[in-house]
PDB file of C-alpha atoms in Angstrom:
ATOM      1  CA  UNK V   1    -109.807 -41.620 168.033  1.00  0.00           C
ATOM      2  CA  UNK V   2    -112.678 -43.316 169.528  1.00  0.00           C
ATOM      3  CA  UNK V   3    -114.784 -45.869 167.244  1.00  0.00           C
ATOM      4  CA  UNK V   4    -117.963 -43.393 167.491  1.00  0.00           C
ATOM      5  CA  UNK V   5    -115.493 -40.611 166.291  1.00  0.00           C
ATOM      6  CA  UNK V   6    -114.899 -42.460 162.683  1.00  0.00           C
ATOM      7  CA  UNK V   7    -117.339 -42.459 159.788  1.00  0.00           C
ATOM      8  CA  UNK V   8    -120.462 -44.492 159.749  1.00  0.00           C
ATOM      9  CA  UNK V   9    -119.641 -46.615 157.166  1.00  0.00           C
ATOM     10  CA  UNK V  10    -116.638 -47.962 159.453  1.00  0.00           C
ATOM     11  CA  UNK V  11    -118.676 -48.170 162.638  1.00  0.00           C
ATOM     12  CA  UNK V  12    -121.334 -50.441 160.592  1.00  0.00           C
ATOM     13  CA  UNK V  13    -118.738 -52.402 158.841  1.00  0.00           C
ATOM     14  CA  UNK V  14    -117.095 -53.156 162.281  1.00  0.00           C
ATOM     15  CA  UNK V  15    -120.437 -54.002 164.068  1.00  0.00           C
ATOM     16  CA  UNK V  16    -121.375 -56.193 161.031  1.00  0.00           C
ATOM     17  CA  UNK V  17    -117.908 -58.123 161.138  1.00  0.00           C
ATOM     18  CA  UNK V  18    -117.782 -58.336 165.002  1.00  0.00           C
ATOM     19  CA  UNK V  19    -121.534 -59.902 165.178  1.00  0.00           C
ATOM     20  CA  UNK V  20    -120.812 -62.143 162.362  1.00  0.00           C
ATOM     21  CA  UNK V  21    -117.716 -63.231 163.724  1.00  0.00           C
ATOM     22  CA  UNK V  22    -119.078 -64.276 167.230  1.00  0.00           C
ATOM     23  CA  UNK V  23    -121.994 -66.246 165.621  1.00  0.00           C
ATOM     24  CA  UNK V  24    -119.744 -68.149 163.361  1.00  0.00           C
ATOM     25  CA  UNK V  25    -117.565 -69.028 166.253  1.00  0.00           C
ATOM     26  CA  UNK V  26    -120.423 -69.890 168.364  1.00  0.00           C
ATOM     27  CA  UNK V  27    -122.033 -72.178 165.772  1.00  0.00           C
ATOM     28  CA  UNK V  28    -118.821 -74.078 165.341  1.00  0.00           C
ATOM     29  CA  UNK V  29    -118.006 -74.477 168.903  1.00  0.00           C
ATOM     30  CA  UNK V  30    -121.582 -75.788 169.682  1.00  0.00           C
ATOM     31  CA  UNK V  31    -121.074 -78.189 166.784  1.00  0.00           C
ATOM     32  CA  UNK V  32    -117.756 -79.511 167.873  1.00  0.00           C
ATOM     33  CA  UNK V  33    -119.267 -79.598 171.618  1.00  0.00           C
ATOM     34  CA  UNK V  34    -122.234 -81.787 170.417  1.00  0.00           C
ATOM     35  CA  UNK V  35    -119.882 -83.965 168.507  1.00  0.00           C
ATOM     36  CA  UNK V  36    -117.843 -84.589 172.007  1.00  0.00           C
ATOM     37  CA  UNK V  37    -121.209 -85.187 173.980  1.00  0.00           C
ATOM     38  CA  UNK V  38    -122.487 -87.609 171.255  1.00  0.00           C
ATOM     39  CA  UNK V  39    -119.120 -89.713 171.690  1.00  0.00           C
ATOM     40  CA  UNK V  40    -119.570 -89.285 175.509  1.00  0.00           C
ATOM     41  CA  UNK V  41    -122.885 -91.371 175.551  1.00  0.00           C
ATOM     42  CA  UNK V  42    -120.901 -93.944 173.606  1.00  0.00           C
ATOM     43  CA  UNK V  43    -118.555 -94.720 176.471  1.00  0.00           C
ATOM     44  CA  UNK V  44    -120.636 -97.358 178.095  1.00  0.00           C
ATOM     45  CA  UNK V  45    -122.177-100.293 176.805  1.00  0.00           C
ATOM     46  CA  UNK V  46    -125.788-100.625 178.272  1.00  0.00           C
ATOM     47  CA  UNK V  47    -127.012-104.126 178.759  1.00  0.00           C
ATOM     48  CA  UNK V  48    -130.953-102.933 179.006  1.00  0.00           C
ATOM     49  CA  UNK V  49    -132.902-102.156 175.704  1.00  0.00           C
ATOM     50  CA  UNK V  50    -134.584 -99.373 177.329  1.00  0.00           C
ATOM     51  CA  UNK V  51    -131.285 -97.439 178.265  1.00  0.00           C
ATOM     52  CA  UNK V  52    -129.939 -98.075 174.985  1.00  0.00           C
ATOM     53  CA  UNK V  53    -133.019 -96.725 173.276  1.00  0.00           C
ATOM     54  CA  UNK V  54    -132.655 -93.420 175.577  1.00  0.00           C
ATOM     55  CA  UNK V  55    -128.904 -93.298 174.803  1.00  0.00           C
ATOM     56  CA  UNK V  56    -129.437 -93.572 171.010  1.00  0.00           C
ATOM     57  CA  UNK V  57    -132.360 -90.893 171.222  1.00  0.00           C
ATOM     58  CA  UNK V  58    -130.410 -88.352 172.688  1.00  0.00           C
ATOM     59  CA  UNK V  59    -127.269 -89.107 170.394  1.00  0.00           C
ATOM     60  CA  UNK V  60    -129.869 -88.928 167.389  1.00  0.00           C
ATOM     61  CA  UNK V  61    -131.017 -85.384 168.975  1.00  0.00           C
ATOM     62  CA  UNK V  62    -127.522 -83.881 169.207  1.00  0.00           C
ATOM     63  CA  UNK V  63    -126.577 -85.265 165.459  1.00  0.00           C
ATOM     64  CA  UNK V  64    -129.933 -83.481 164.196  1.00  0.00           C
ATOM     65  CA  UNK V  65    -128.771 -80.185 166.078  1.00  0.00           C
ATOM     66  CA  UNK V  66    -125.343 -80.249 164.800  1.00  0.00           C
ATOM     67  CA  UNK V  67    -126.630 -80.980 160.874  1.00  0.00           C
ATOM     68  CA  UNK V  68    -129.199 -77.985 161.414  1.00  0.00           C
ATOM     69  CA  UNK V  69    -126.380 -75.677 162.993  1.00  0.00           C
ATOM     70  CA  UNK V  70    -124.344 -76.603 159.655  1.00  0.00           C
ATOM     71  CA  UNK V  71    -127.043 -75.857 157.637  1.00  0.00           C
ATOM     72  CA  UNK V  72    -127.291 -72.474 159.712  1.00  0.00           C
ATOM     73  CA  UNK V  73    -123.732 -71.709 158.956  1.00  0.00           C
ATOM     74  CA  UNK V  74    -123.933 -72.220 155.424  1.00  0.00           C
ATOM     75  CA  UNK V  75    -127.130 -70.353 154.555  1.00  0.00           C
ATOM     76  CA  UNK V  76    -125.980 -67.149 156.705  1.00  0.00           C
ATOM     77  CA  UNK V  77    -122.574 -66.998 155.259  1.00  0.00           C
ATOM     78  CA  UNK V  78    -121.273 -65.682 158.746  1.00  0.00           C
ATOM     79  CA  UNK V  79    -117.781 -66.200 157.674  1.00  0.00           C
ATOM     80  CA  UNK V  80    -117.935 -64.013 154.685  1.00  0.00           C
ATOM     81  CA  UNK V  81    -119.631 -61.200 156.163  1.00  0.00           C
ATOM     82  CA  UNK V  82    -117.078 -61.196 159.277  1.00  0.00           C
ATOM     83  CA  UNK V  83    -113.949 -61.302 156.512  1.00  0.00           C
ATOM     84  CA  UNK V  84    -115.743 -58.847 154.203  1.00  0.00           C
ATOM     85  CA  UNK V  85    -116.886 -56.374 157.315  1.00  0.00           C
ATOM     86  CA  UNK V  86    -113.362 -56.461 158.746  1.00  0.00           C
ATOM     87  CA  UNK V  87    -111.791 -55.661 155.099  1.00  0.00           C
ATOM     88  CA  UNK V  88    -114.298 -52.776 154.781  1.00  0.00           C
ATOM     89  CA  UNK V  89    -113.798 -51.604 158.220  1.00  0.00           C
ATOM     90  CA  UNK V  90    -110.000 -51.343 158.145  1.00  0.00           C
ATOM     91  CA  UNK V  91    -110.132 -49.742 154.557  1.00  0.00           C
ATOM     92  CA  UNK V  92    -112.257 -46.894 155.987  1.00  0.00           C
ATOM     93  CA  UNK V  93    -110.138 -46.750 159.093  1.00  0.00           C
ATOM     94  CA  UNK V  94    -107.002 -46.097 156.927  1.00  0.00           C
ATOM     95  CA  UNK V  95    -108.605 -43.770 154.853  1.00  0.00           C
ATOM     96  CA  UNK V  96    -110.122 -41.594 157.717  1.00  0.00           C
ATOM     97  CA  UNK V  97    -106.404 -41.484 159.444  1.00  0.00           C
ATOM     98  CA  UNK V  98    -105.083 -40.075 156.069  1.00  0.00           C
ATOM     99  CA  UNK V  99    -107.970 -37.555 155.880  1.00  0.00           C
ATOM    100  CA  UNK V 100    -107.543 -36.283 159.619  1.00  0.00           C
ATOM    101  CA  UNK V 101    -103.708 -36.102 159.281  1.00  0.00           C
ATOM    102  CA  UNK V 102    -103.667 -34.317 155.850  1.00  0.00           C
ATOM    103  CA  UNK V 103    -102.136 -37.133 153.936  1.00  0.00           C
ATOM    104  CA  UNK V 104    -101.691 -37.870 150.137  1.00  0.00           C
ATOM    105  CA  UNK V 105    -105.286 -36.946 148.459  1.00  0.00           C
ATOM    106  CA  UNK V 106    -106.369 -34.840 151.580  1.00  0.00           C
ATOM    107  CA  UNK V 107    -103.414 -32.356 151.853  1.00  0.00           C
ATOM    108  CA  UNK V 108    -103.662 -29.346 154.033  1.00  0.00           C
ATOM    109  CA  UNK V 109    -103.483 -26.853 151.454  1.00  0.00           C
ATOM    110  CA  UNK V 110    -106.693 -28.068 150.029  1.00  0.00           C
ATOM    111  CA  UNK V 111    -110.214 -26.529 150.929  1.00  0.00           C
ATOM    112  CA  UNK V 112    -112.504 -28.047 153.262  1.00  0.00           C
ATOM    113  CA  UNK V 113    -115.027 -28.675 150.561  1.00  0.00           C
ATOM    114  CA  UNK V 114    -112.465 -30.146 148.313  1.00  0.00           C
ATOM    115  CA  UNK V 115    -111.050 -32.717 150.795  1.00  0.00           C
ATOM    116  CA  UNK V 116    -114.702 -33.647 152.088  1.00  0.00           C
ATOM    117  CA  UNK V 117    -115.717 -34.388 148.319  1.00  0.00           C
ATOM    118  CA  UNK V 118    -112.528 -36.398 147.868  1.00  0.00           C
ATOM    119  CA  UNK V 119    -113.178 -38.514 151.120  1.00  0.00           C
ATOM    120  CA  UNK V 120    -116.657 -38.816 150.406  1.00  0.00           C
ATOM    121  CA  UNK V 121    -116.095 -40.199 147.189  1.00  0.00           C
ATOM    122  CA  UNK V 122    -113.460 -42.721 148.065  1.00  0.00           C
ATOM    123  CA  UNK V 123    -115.978 -44.168 150.850  1.00  0.00           C
ATOM    124  CA  UNK V 124    -118.727 -44.361 147.944  1.00  0.00           C
ATOM    125  CA  UNK V 125    -116.307 -46.666 146.107  1.00  0.00           C
ATOM    126  CA  UNK V 126    -115.018 -48.747 148.838  1.00  0.00           C
ATOM    127  CA  UNK V 127    -119.030 -49.007 149.753  1.00  0.00           C
ATOM    128  CA  UNK V 128    -119.708 -50.173 146.084  1.00  0.00           C
ATOM    129  CA  UNK V 129    -116.645 -52.450 146.238  1.00  0.00           C
ATOM    130  CA  UNK V 130    -118.430 -54.248 149.486  1.00  0.00           C
ATOM    131  CA  UNK V 131    -122.090 -53.940 148.339  1.00  0.00           C
ATOM    132  CA  UNK V 132    -122.869 -57.299 149.402  1.00  0.00           C
ATOM    133  CA  UNK V 133    -122.548 -56.342 152.605  1.00  0.00           C
ATOM    134  CA  UNK V 134    -125.404 -53.759 152.544  1.00  0.00           C
ATOM    135  CA  UNK V 135    -127.851 -56.352 153.653  1.00  0.00           C
ATOM    136  CA  UNK V 136    -126.085 -56.721 156.981  1.00  0.00           C
ATOM    137  CA  UNK V 137    -125.182 -53.285 157.788  1.00  0.00           C
ATOM    138  CA  UNK V 138    -127.037 -51.338 160.468  1.00  0.00           C
ATOM    139  CA  UNK V 139    -129.186 -48.443 158.992  1.00  0.00           C
ATOM    140  CA  UNK V 140    -129.252 -46.658 161.915  1.00  0.00           C
ATOM    141  CA  UNK V 141    -125.497 -46.622 162.181  1.00  0.00           C
ATOM    142  CA  UNK V 142    -125.249 -45.589 158.525  1.00  0.00           C
ATOM    143  CA  UNK V 143    -127.369 -42.499 159.144  1.00  0.00           C
ATOM    144  CA  UNK V 144    -124.592 -41.056 161.470  1.00  0.00           C
ATOM    145  CA  UNK V 145    -122.324 -38.243 160.249  1.00  0.00           C
ATOM    146  CA  UNK V 146    -120.127 -39.456 157.555  1.00  0.00           C
ATOM    147  CA  UNK V 147    -117.225 -36.810 158.887  1.00  0.00           C
ATOM    148  CA  UNK V 148    -116.940 -36.299 162.492  1.00  0.00           C
ATOM    149  CA  UNK V 149    -116.069 -33.130 164.479  1.00  0.00           C
ATOM    150  CA  UNK V 150    -112.920 -34.884 165.908  1.00  0.00           C
ATOM    151  CA  UNK V 151    -111.682 -35.743 162.125  1.00  0.00           C
ATOM    152  CA  UNK V 152    -112.157 -32.200 161.307  1.00  0.00           C
ATOM    153  CA  UNK V 153    -110.463 -30.770 164.538  1.00  0.00           C
ATOM    154  CA  UNK V 154    -107.224 -32.726 163.884  1.00  0.00           C
ATOM    155  CA  UNK V 155    -106.712 -31.517 160.422  1.00  0.00           C
ATOM    156  CA  UNK V 156    -106.524 -28.091 162.102  1.00  0.00           C
ATOM    157  CA  UNK V 157    -103.781 -28.984 164.311  1.00  0.00           C
ATOM    158  CA  UNK V 158    -100.010 -28.058 163.243  1.00  0.00           C
ATOM    159  CA  UNK V 159     -97.712 -30.442 161.424  1.00  0.00           C
ATOM    160  CA  UNK V 160     -96.013 -31.382 164.421  1.00  0.00           C
ATOM    161  CA  UNK V 161     -99.262 -31.992 166.376  1.00  0.00           C
ATOM    162  CA  UNK V 162    -100.773 -33.858 163.739  1.00  0.00           C
ATOM    163  CA  UNK V 163     -97.609 -36.255 163.778  1.00  0.00           C
ATOM    164  CA  UNK V 164     -97.592 -36.521 167.689  1.00  0.00           C
ATOM    165  CA  UNK V 165    -101.534 -37.110 167.704  1.00  0.00           C
ATOM    166  CA  UNK V 166    -101.003 -40.013 164.855  1.00  0.00           C
ATOM    167  CA  UNK V 167     -98.046 -41.516 166.836  1.00  0.00           C
ATOM    168  CA  UNK V 168    -100.028 -41.904 169.985  1.00  0.00           C
ATOM    169  CA  UNK V 169    -103.317 -42.723 168.972  1.00  0.00           C
ATOM    170  CA  UNK V 170    -102.715 -44.498 165.909  1.00  0.00           C
ATOM    171  CA  UNK V 171     -99.218 -46.090 165.852  1.00  0.00           C
ATOM    172  CA  UNK V 172     -98.719 -46.982 169.702  1.00  0.00           C
ATOM    173  CA  UNK V 173    -102.310 -48.220 170.099  1.00  0.00           C
ATOM    174  CA  UNK V 174    -101.979 -50.352 167.174  1.00  0.00           C
ATOM    175  CA  UNK V 175     -98.725 -51.750 168.271  1.00  0.00           C
ATOM    176  CA  UNK V 176     -99.869 -52.396 171.633  1.00  0.00           C
ATOM    177  CA  UNK V 177    -102.937 -54.292 170.195  1.00  0.00           C
ATOM    178  CA  UNK V 178    -100.735 -56.197 168.055  1.00  0.00           C
ATOM    179  CA  UNK V 179     -98.487 -57.052 171.001  1.00  0.00           C
ATOM    180  CA  UNK V 180    -101.165 -58.130 173.181  1.00  0.00           C
ATOM    181  CA  UNK V 181    -102.937 -60.135 170.685  1.00  0.00           C
ATOM    182  CA  UNK V 182     -99.691 -62.100 170.089  1.00  0.00           C
ATOM    183  CA  UNK V 183     -99.097 -63.072 173.515  1.00  0.00           C
ATOM    184  CA  UNK V 184    -102.899 -63.893 173.867  1.00  0.00           C
ATOM    185  CA  UNK V 185    -102.555 -66.173 170.523  1.00  0.00           C
ATOM    186  CA  UNK V 186     -99.179 -67.858 172.092  1.00  0.00           C
ATOM    187  CA  UNK V 187    -101.073 -68.729 175.149  1.00  0.00           C
ATOM    188  CA  UNK V 188    -103.891 -70.211 173.428  1.00  0.00           C
ATOM    189  CA  UNK V 189    -101.733 -72.243 171.108  1.00  0.00           C
ATOM    190  CA  UNK V 190    -100.061 -73.646 173.967  1.00  0.00           C
ATOM    191  CA  UNK V 191    -103.082 -74.544 175.914  1.00  0.00           C
ATOM    192  CA  UNK V 192    -104.933 -76.354 172.773  1.00  0.00           C
ATOM    193  CA  UNK V 193    -101.712 -78.067 171.880  1.00  0.00           C
ATOM    194  CA  UNK V 194    -101.634 -79.698 175.304  1.00  0.00           C
ATOM    195  CA  UNK V 195    -105.394 -80.471 175.238  1.00  0.00           C
ATOM    196  CA  UNK V 196    -104.589 -82.422 171.950  1.00  0.00           C
ATOM    197  CA  UNK V 197    -101.309 -84.077 173.371  1.00  0.00           C
ATOM    198  CA  UNK V 198    -103.258 -85.228 176.129  1.00  0.00           C
ATOM    199  CA  UNK V 199    -106.317 -86.266 174.654  1.00  0.00           C
ATOM    200  CA  UNK V 200    -104.327 -88.494 172.296  1.00  0.00           C
ATOM    201  CA  UNK V 201    -102.466 -90.057 175.454  1.00  0.00           C
ATOM    202  CA  UNK V 202    -105.479 -90.619 176.979  1.00  0.00           C
ATOM    203  CA  UNK V 203    -106.955 -92.546 173.981  1.00  0.00           C
ATOM    204  CA  UNK V 204    -103.950 -94.687 173.722  1.00  0.00           C
ATOM    205  CA  UNK V 205    -104.366 -95.506 177.454  1.00  0.00           C
ATOM    206  CA  UNK V 206    -107.664 -96.409 177.054  1.00  0.00           C
ATOM    207  CA  UNK V 207    -106.896 -98.529 174.352  1.00  0.00           C
ATOM    208  CA  UNK V 208    -104.293-100.430 176.581  1.00  0.00           C
ATOM    209  CA  UNK V 209    -106.990-100.863 179.192  1.00  0.00           C
ATOM    210  CA  UNK V 210    -109.259-102.436 176.804  1.00  0.00           C
ATOM    211  CA  UNK V 211    -106.478-104.894 175.503  1.00  0.00           C
ATOM    212  CA  UNK V 212    -105.920-105.990 178.937  1.00  0.00           C
ATOM    213  CA  UNK V 213    -109.938-106.069 179.841  1.00  0.00           C
ATOM    214  CA  UNK V 214    -111.620-107.122 176.602  1.00  0.00           C
ATOM    215  CA  UNK V 215    -115.101-107.365 178.324  1.00  0.00           C
ATOM    216  CA  UNK V 216    -115.119-103.919 179.953  1.00  0.00           C
ATOM    217  CA  UNK V 217    -118.185-102.222 179.504  1.00  0.00           C
ATOM    218  CA  UNK V 218    -116.466 -99.044 179.359  1.00  0.00           C
ATOM    219  CA  UNK V 219    -114.695 -97.466 175.916  1.00  0.00           C
ATOM    220  CA  UNK V 220    -113.361 -94.338 176.288  1.00  0.00           C
ATOM    221  CA  UNK V 221    -111.422 -94.301 173.286  1.00  0.00           C
ATOM    222  CA  UNK V 222    -113.913 -92.716 171.221  1.00  0.00           C
ATOM    223  CA  UNK V 223    -114.329 -89.716 173.627  1.00  0.00           C
ATOM    224  CA  UNK V 224    -110.803 -89.032 173.626  1.00  0.00           C
ATOM    225  CA  UNK V 225    -110.265 -89.626 169.753  1.00  0.00           C
ATOM    226  CA  UNK V 226    -113.263 -87.106 169.198  1.00  0.00           C
ATOM    227  CA  UNK V 227    -111.782 -84.336 171.854  1.00  0.00           C
ATOM    228  CA  UNK V 228    -108.568 -84.554 169.973  1.00  0.00           C
ATOM    229  CA  UNK V 229    -110.143 -84.170 166.712  1.00  0.00           C
ATOM    230  CA  UNK V 230    -112.322 -81.191 167.915  1.00  0.00           C
ATOM    231  CA  UNK V 231    -109.258 -79.358 169.475  1.00  0.00           C
ATOM    232  CA  UNK V 232    -107.148 -80.010 166.067  1.00  0.00           C
ATOM    233  CA  UNK V 233    -110.230 -78.278 164.159  1.00  0.00           C
ATOM    234  CA  UNK V 234    -110.550 -75.320 166.502  1.00  0.00           C
ATOM    235  CA  UNK V 235    -106.997 -74.873 166.386  1.00  0.00           C
ATOM    236  CA  UNK V 236    -106.850 -74.592 162.805  1.00  0.00           C
ATOM    237  CA  UNK V 237    -110.101 -72.397 162.715  1.00  0.00           C
ATOM    238  CA  UNK V 238    -108.292 -69.900 165.168  1.00  0.00           C
ATOM    239  CA  UNK V 239    -104.961 -70.124 163.484  1.00  0.00           C
ATOM    240  CA  UNK V 240    -103.271 -68.938 166.771  1.00  0.00           C
ATOM    241  CA  UNK V 241     -99.881 -69.540 165.565  1.00  0.00           C
ATOM    242  CA  UNK V 242    -100.004 -68.165 162.418  1.00  0.00           C
ATOM    243  CA  UNK V 243    -101.668 -64.851 163.766  1.00  0.00           C
ATOM    244  CA  UNK V 244     -98.831 -64.980 166.291  1.00  0.00           C
ATOM    245  CA  UNK V 245     -96.246 -64.708 164.187  1.00  0.00           C
ATOM    246  CA  UNK V 246     -98.183 -62.082 162.024  1.00  0.00           C
ATOM    247  CA  UNK V 247     -98.933 -59.870 164.792  1.00  0.00           C
ATOM    248  CA  UNK V 248     -95.398 -60.044 166.155  1.00  0.00           C
ATOM    249  CA  UNK V 249     -93.980 -58.832 162.915  1.00  0.00           C
ATOM    250  CA  UNK V 250     -96.496 -55.920 162.655  1.00  0.00           C
ATOM    251  CA  UNK V 251     -95.509 -55.038 166.173  1.00  0.00           C
ATOM    252  CA  UNK V 252     -91.938 -54.840 165.628  1.00  0.00           C
ATOM    253  CA  UNK V 253     -92.482 -52.914 162.164  1.00  0.00           C
ATOM    254  CA  UNK V 254     -94.468 -50.525 163.909  1.00  0.00           C
ATOM    255  CA  UNK V 255     -91.845 -49.905 166.504  1.00  0.00           C
ATOM    256  CA  UNK V 256     -89.429 -49.342 163.821  1.00  0.00           C
ATOM    257  CA  UNK V 257     -91.787 -46.589 162.490  1.00  0.00           C
ATOM    258  CA  UNK V 258     -92.382 -45.224 165.723  1.00  0.00           C
ATOM    259  CA  UNK V 259     -88.772 -44.717 166.227  1.00  0.00           C
ATOM    260  CA  UNK V 260     -88.316 -42.717 162.916  1.00  0.00           C
ATOM    261  CA  UNK V 261     -91.527 -40.672 163.751  1.00  0.00           C
ATOM    262  CA  UNK V 262     -88.838 -37.641 165.561  1.00  0.00           C
ATOM    263  CA  UNK V 263     -87.508 -37.122 161.930  1.00  0.00           C
ATOM    264  CA  UNK V 264     -90.747 -35.976 160.493  1.00  0.00           C
ATOM    265  CA  UNK V 265     -91.121 -32.023 160.835  1.00  0.00           C
ATOM    266  CA  UNK V 266     -92.815 -31.035 157.122  1.00  0.00           C
ATOM    267  CA  UNK V 267     -95.927 -31.528 155.808  1.00  0.00           C
ATOM    268  CA  UNK V 268     -94.459 -33.869 152.781  1.00  0.00           C
ATOM    269  CA  UNK V 269     -92.646 -35.860 155.394  1.00  0.00           C
ATOM    270  CA  UNK V 270     -95.577 -36.415 157.477  1.00  0.00           C
ATOM    271  CA  UNK V 271     -97.480 -37.442 154.210  1.00  0.00           C
ATOM    272  CA  UNK V 272     -94.691 -40.118 153.194  1.00  0.00           C
ATOM    273  CA  UNK V 273     -94.968 -41.244 157.059  1.00  0.00           C
ATOM    274  CA  UNK V 274     -98.640 -41.498 157.110  1.00  0.00           C
ATOM    275  CA  UNK V 275     -98.664 -43.768 153.891  1.00  0.00           C
ATOM    276  CA  UNK V 276     -95.986 -45.951 155.075  1.00  0.00           C
ATOM    277  CA  UNK V 277     -97.420 -46.667 158.352  1.00  0.00           C
ATOM    278  CA  UNK V 278    -100.681 -47.590 156.705  1.00  0.00           C
ATOM    279  CA  UNK V 279     -99.355 -49.611 154.267  1.00  0.00           C
ATOM    280  CA  UNK V 280     -97.649 -51.780 157.425  1.00  0.00           C
ATOM    281  CA  UNK V 281    -101.008 -51.874 159.077  1.00  0.00           C
ATOM    282  CA  UNK V 282    -102.778 -52.850 156.250  1.00  0.00           C
ATOM    283  CA  UNK V 283     -99.898 -55.250 155.081  1.00  0.00           C
ATOM    284  CA  UNK V 284    -100.506 -57.185 158.348  1.00  0.00           C
ATOM    285  CA  UNK V 285    -104.468 -57.038 157.580  1.00  0.00           C
ATOM    286  CA  UNK V 286    -103.806 -58.530 154.000  1.00  0.00           C
ATOM    287  CA  UNK V 287    -101.984 -61.226 155.293  1.00  0.00           C
ATOM    288  CA  UNK V 288    -104.792 -62.084 157.680  1.00  0.00           C
ATOM    289  CA  UNK V 289    -107.413 -62.070 155.423  1.00  0.00           C
ATOM    290  CA  UNK V 290    -105.314 -64.365 152.869  1.00  0.00           C
ATOM    291  CA  UNK V 291    -104.899 -67.063 155.788  1.00  0.00           C
ATOM    292  CA  UNK V 292    -108.507 -66.776 156.793  1.00  0.00           C
ATOM    293  CA  UNK V 293    -109.444 -67.307 153.083  1.00  0.00           C
ATOM    294  CA  UNK V 294    -107.166 -70.482 152.447  1.00  0.00           C
TER     295      UNK V 294
END
């Protein structure tokens, strides 16, 4: 299903999470960049007092901006909105797939009115559980339909058609996403690892140069150590290695689940199959959320 075919609560939570994540990473990135720029300004020992005044003024400006960004980061609580929004969106998505495929609580033998009431009640429970997000959710998005026509049309398919649709649109799509992200995080981890190693090596070289030339006006040690520290902080923030392992495991588990889908032929088997699949996807997300909150 497309994003616009999911309930309005999912769309609003998804947008809030993505926006908060983007703002959070931008501010952190700017904060670390200003630290590097500040150290860059200190690499040359100026002799003229006026030159020193200019450099110190710019250094103070960058430090002040960094302080303001830190205060903004704390006051806006972008990190909490990012995590809570993602948790709400994924919970609604799981519930939606269970509704659309007539899984447990939303069985095919129930009337349209009954399953609609059950679904709406569960959405209300999720909304109350994440009520702190209400101030950040887009009211225009929340005014969109709760149950889309696509969700209803999937329910009208036969058992095997619903099974195939779920395998293709949910399991295969999610497996592809996990596999792609696993390789992406592996590449990013290697890049940042070599940035750290290179900057530490260059700081060591800079020290050796200063030992041999103690009167040298250029001092690059602070710059390279700051770059190294910033890269380590960014690597810890993004958790590329941990995410690579988690996504690889999730993709492998979904691959096993997909392989077993051919044996699903009855409504009861499909219901259990959907639950097992959604539990596997939810388990990865729960681990991600726990790692982010460490």
